[in-house]
mmCIF file of C-alpha atoms in Angstrom:
data_model
loop_
_atom_site.group_PDB
_atom_site.id
_atom_site.type_symbol
_atom_site.label_atom_id
_atom_site.label_comp_id
_atom_site.label_asym_id
_atom_site.label_seq_id
_atom_site.Cartn_x
_atom_site.Cartn_y
_atom_site.Cartn_z
ATOM 1 C CA MET Y 1 16.377 6.809 -18.997
ATOM 2 C CA ARG Y 2 15.943 3.948 -16.581
ATOM 3 C CA GLY Y 3 18.905 3.944 -14.233
ATOM 4 C CA THR Y 4 20.077 2.471 -10.991
ATOM 5 C CA THR Y 5 17.777 4.733 -8.983
ATOM 6 C CA ASP Y 6 14.868 5.089 -11.360
ATOM 7 C CA ASN Y 7 11.468 5.424 -9.745
ATOM 8 C CA ALA Y 8 8.764 4.264 -12.104
ATOM 9 C CA PRO Y 9 6.265 6.887 -13.303
ATOM 10 C CA GLY Y 10 3.042 7.030 -11.372
ATOM 11 C CA ASN Y 11 4.557 5.988 -8.063
ATOM 12 C CA THR Y 12 3.386 8.568 -5.596
ATOM 13 C CA VAL Y 13 3.280 8.542 -1.820
ATOM 14 C CA GLY Y 14 -0.135 6.896 -2.048
ATOM 15 C CA ASP Y 15 1.184 4.315 -4.532
ATOM 16 C CA LEU Y 16 4.189 2.872 -2.740
ATOM 17 C CA ARG Y 17 5.018 -0.027 -5.047
ATOM 18 C CA ASN Y 18 7.120 -0.165 -8.189
ATOM 19 C CA SER Y 19 4.865 -1.431 -10.954
ATOM 20 C CA ARG Y 20 7.649 -3.624 -12.382
ATOM 21 C CA THR Y 21 8.698 -5.414 -9.173
ATOM 22 C CA SER Y 22 5.937 -4.879 -6.580
ATOM 23 C CA GLN Y 23 8.670 -3.499 -4.305
ATOM 24 C CA PRO Y 24 8.063 -0.333 -2.274
ATOM 25 C CA THR Y 25 9.598 2.815 -3.755
ATOM 26 C CA TYR Y 26 9.421 4.773 -0.492
ATOM 27 C CA THR Y 27 10.476 4.056 3.079
ATOM 28 C CA THR Y 28 7.824 4.138 5.774
ATOM 29 C CA ASP Y 29 9.110 7.685 6.462
ATOM 30 C CA GLY Y 30 8.411 8.723 2.851
ATOM 31 C CA LEU Y 31 12.032 8.782 1.623
ATOM 32 C CA LEU Y 32 12.681 7.523 -1.906
ATOM 33 C CA LEU Y 33 14.181 4.067 -2.374
ATOM 34 C CA PRO Y 34 16.355 3.056 -5.317
ATOM 35 C CA VAL Y 35 14.623 0.909 -7.918
ATOM 36 C CA PRO Y 36 17.454 -1.072 -9.522
ATOM 37 C CA ASP Y 37 17.372 -2.073 -13.148
ATOM 38 C CA ALA Y 38 19.019 -5.285 -14.406
ATOM 39 C CA ASP Y 39 22.362 -3.574 -15.087
ATOM 40 C CA GLY Y 40 22.520 -1.840 -11.701
ATOM 41 C CA LEU Y 41 21.211 -4.693 -9.542
ATOM 42 C CA PRO Y 42 24.709 -6.025 -8.653
ATOM 43 C CA PHE Y 43 25.686 -2.570 -7.318
ATOM 44 C CA TRP Y 44 22.828 -2.757 -4.799
ATOM 45 C CA GLU Y 45 23.488 -6.414 -3.952
ATOM 46 C CA PHE Y 46 27.112 -5.588 -3.134
ATOM 47 C CA ALA Y 47 26.002 -2.551 -1.100
ATOM 48 C CA ALA Y 48 23.723 -4.838 0.948
ATOM 49 C CA ARG Y 49 26.876 -6.803 1.821
ATOM 50 C CA GLY Y 50 28.751 -3.630 2.774
ATOM 51 C CA GLU Y 51 30.869 -3.530 -0.375
ATOM 52 C CA LEU Y 52 31.304 -0.626 -2.762
ATOM 53 C CA ARG Y 53 31.846 -2.109 -6.209
ATOM 54 C CA ILE Y 54 31.909 -0.447 -9.603
ATOM 55 C CA GLN Y 55 31.228 -2.127 -12.932
ATOM 56 C CA ALA Y 56 34.263 -2.570 -15.189
ATOM 57 C CA CYS Y 57 34.701 -3.889 -18.696
ATOM 58 C CA ALA Y 58 36.117 -7.430 -18.604
ATOM 59 C CA ASP Y 59 37.920 -6.794 -21.917
ATOM 60 C CA CYS Y 60 39.446 -3.273 -21.767
ATOM 61 C CA HIS Y 61 39.195 -3.012 -17.921
ATOM 62 C CA GLU Y 62 37.749 0.533 -17.942
ATOM 63 C CA LEU Y 63 35.440 1.359 -15.035
ATOM 64 C CA ARG Y 64 31.968 2.701 -15.788
ATOM 65 C CA PHE Y 65 29.143 4.197 -13.764
ATOM 66 C CA PRO Y 66 26.217 4.147 -13.971
ATOM 67 C CA PRO Y 67 26.238 0.447 -14.862
ATOM 68 C CA ARG Y 68 25.197 -0.427 -18.389
ATOM 69 C CA PRO Y 69 25.277 -3.489 -20.631
ATOM 70 C CA CYS Y 70 27.879 -2.299 -23.139
ATOM 71 C CA CYS Y 71 31.311 -0.750 -22.569
ATOM 72 C CA PRO Y 72 31.392 2.801 -23.982
ATOM 73 C CA HIS Y 73 35.137 2.419 -24.690
ATOM 74 C CA CYS Y 74 35.387 -0.896 -26.586
ATOM 75 C CA GLN Y 75 31.711 -1.928 -27.005
ATOM 76 C CA SER Y 76 32.226 -5.243 -25.172
ATOM 77 C CA PHE Y 77 29.247 -6.774 -23.389
ATOM 78 C CA ASP Y 78 31.469 -8.573 -20.842
ATOM 79 C CA SER Y 79 31.679 -6.951 -17.442
ATOM 80 C CA GLU Y 80 32.928 -7.537 -13.912
ATOM 81 C CA TRP Y 81 32.491 -5.730 -10.602
ATOM 82 C CA ARG Y 82 35.604 -4.308 -8.934
ATOM 83 C CA ARG Y 83 35.766 -3.619 -5.228
ATOM 84 C CA MET Y 84 36.639 -0.014 -4.363
ATOM 85 C CA SER Y 85 38.354 1.247 -1.211
ATOM 86 C CA GLY Y 86 35.291 3.303 -0.288
ATOM 87 C CA ARG Y 87 37.324 6.479 -0.013
ATOM 88 C CA GLY Y 88 36.946 9.648 -2.024
ATOM 89 C CA ARG Y 89 36.603 13.412 -1.959
ATOM 90 C CA ILE Y 90 33.613 15.699 -2.154
ATOM 91 C CA TRP Y 91 33.600 16.885 -5.747
ATOM 92 C CA SER Y 92 30.445 18.996 -5.429
ATOM 93 C CA TYR Y 93 27.429 19.427 -3.183
ATOM 94 C CA VAL Y 94 24.043 21.081 -2.954
ATOM 95 C CA LEU Y 95 21.619 21.937 -0.177
ATOM 96 C CA PRO Y 96 18.152 21.269 -1.643
ATOM 97 C CA HIS Y 97 15.581 23.993 -1.085
ATOM 98 C CA PRO Y 98 11.781 23.689 -0.961
ATOM 99 C CA PRO Y 99 9.543 22.730 -2.570
ATOM 100 C CA LEU Y 100 10.552 19.193 -1.662
ATOM 101 C CA LEU Y 101 8.722 15.944 -1.119
ATOM 102 C CA PRO Y 102 7.173 16.177 2.371
ATOM 103 C CA ALA Y 103 9.574 13.712 4.024
ATOM 104 C CA TYR Y 104 12.583 15.614 2.676
ATOM 105 C CA ALA Y 105 11.143 19.028 3.584
ATOM 106 C CA GLU Y 106 11.056 17.877 7.226
ATOM 107 C CA LEU Y 107 14.817 17.126 7.035
ATOM 108 C CA ALA Y 108 15.883 20.401 5.389
ATOM 109 C CA PRO Y 109 18.512 21.608 5.422
ATOM 110 C CA TYR Y 110 20.256 18.419 4.331
ATOM 111 C CA ASN Y 111 22.962 17.827 1.748
ATOM 112 C CA VAL Y 112 23.424 15.896 -1.447
ATOM 113 C CA ILE Y 113 27.061 15.352 -2.340
ATOM 114 C CA LEU Y 114 28.920 14.146 -5.402
ATOM 115 C CA VAL Y 115 31.934 12.010 -4.449
ATOM 116 C CA SER Y 116 34.918 11.399 -6.710
ATOM 117 C CA LEU Y 117 36.290 7.970 -5.795
ATOM 118 C CA ALA Y 118 39.958 7.774 -4.719
ATOM 119 C CA ASP Y 119 40.594 4.605 -6.741
ATOM 120 C CA ALA Y 120 38.620 5.840 -9.749
ATOM 121 C CA PRO Y 121 38.665 9.672 -9.942
ATOM 122 C CA GLY Y 122 36.558 9.668 -13.114
ATOM 123 C CA ILE Y 123 33.751 7.852 -11.288
ATOM 124 C CA ARG Y 124 31.464 10.048 -9.199
ATOM 125 C CA LEU Y 125 28.689 8.815 -6.934
ATOM 126 C CA VAL Y 126 25.764 10.809 -5.572
ATOM 127 C CA GLY Y 127 24.938 10.429 -1.894
ATOM 128 C CA ASN Y 128 24.591 12.205 1.412
ATOM 129 C CA LEU Y 129 27.188 13.231 3.976
ATOM 130 C CA VAL Y 130 26.044 12.006 7.393
ATOM 131 C CA ALA Y 131 27.527 12.019 10.895
ATOM 132 C CA ALA Y 132 27.308 8.220 11.238
ATOM 133 C CA ARG Y 133 26.032 5.198 9.310
ATOM 134 C CA ASP Y 134 22.444 5.387 10.591
ATOM 135 C CA ALA Y 135 22.311 9.149 11.158
ATOM 136 C CA PRO Y 136 19.573 11.200 9.462
ATOM 137 C CA LEU Y 137 20.258 13.117 6.248
ATOM 138 C CA ASN Y 138 20.433 16.390 8.177
ATOM 139 C CA SER Y 139 22.999 15.164 10.736
ATOM 140 C CA VAL Y 140 25.908 17.210 9.343
ATOM 141 C CA ASP Y 141 25.913 20.984 9.723
ATOM 142 C CA PRO Y 142 26.017 22.452 6.192
ATOM 143 C CA SER Y 143 28.903 24.729 7.241
ATOM 144 C CA ARG Y 144 31.125 21.607 7.445
ATOM 145 C CA LEU Y 145 30.748 20.839 3.729
ATOM 146 C CA ARG Y 146 33.897 21.554 1.718
ATOM 147 C CA ILE Y 147 34.837 20.726 -1.856
ATOM 148 C CA GLY Y 148 37.791 18.336 -1.673
ATOM 149 C CA ALA Y 149 37.013 17.088 1.844
ATOM 150 C CA PRO Y 150 38.021 13.430 2.270
ATOM 151 C CA VAL Y 151 35.135 11.040 2.860
ATOM 152 C CA LYS Y 152 34.613 7.313 3.274
ATOM 153 C CA VAL Y 153 31.607 5.183 2.525
ATOM 154 C CA VAL Y 154 29.249 3.722 5.104
ATOM 155 C CA PHE Y 155 26.182 1.651 4.358
ATOM 156 C CA ALA Y 156 22.774 2.597 5.731
ATOM 157 C CA GLU Y 157 19.915 0.113 5.861
ATOM 158 C CA LEU Y 158 16.770 1.909 4.702
ATOM 159 C CA THR Y 159 14.548 -1.184 4.753
ATOM 160 C CA GLU Y 160 15.138 -4.863 5.393
ATOM 161 C CA ASP Y 161 15.997 -5.277 1.687
ATOM 162 C CA VAL Y 162 17.559 -1.922 0.775
ATOM 163 C CA VAL Y 163 21.011 -0.709 1.802
ATOM 164 C CA VAL Y 164 22.460 2.502 0.365
ATOM 165 C CA PRO Y 165 25.940 3.991 0.400
ATOM 166 C CA ARG Y 166 26.285 7.207 2.378
ATOM 167 C CA TRP Y 167 29.412 9.126 3.265
ATOM 168 C CA ILE Y 168 31.121 10.314 6.443
ATOM 169 C CA LEU Y 169 33.990 12.764 6.785
ATOM 170 C CA GLU Y 170 37.333 11.047 7.065
ATOM 171 C CA GLU Y 171 39.651 12.446 9.677
ATOM 172 C CA ALA Y 172 42.694 14.050 8.022
#
């Protein structure tokens, strides 16, 4: 399924461009970049402006993620993008283990977290817990990860054109 972070088949470290857009699919450090589809593009455009927005149905007002053309609740094709507070809680996490892509292996151990949004508990976003906006993926000691820990979004610029949401611990 093509989603908001789909990397087209055949794009390897030696082939750094998405065949559909001619955009790089890796950073110069070898980290994967999101490859937005038409439905998810607004999510990434808002992120580039430092806004966390989630797609909602313009008819029944239900939030949905990942973005898609049709509301799964009422089948409407009308949508809008609602601004979120950027706060949530760690719902789950994992510490990836090798074998990993070379750039990620160099950062291990690092975390991947699933965040349940405070203003939309049924919406969960995948990201990384970092010490600061531009900190590396391995900047938080894995022993600090806790299910239920409060987090808030920060936006990290991976390239001139790509900004991604990451998460920092929120002081209690």
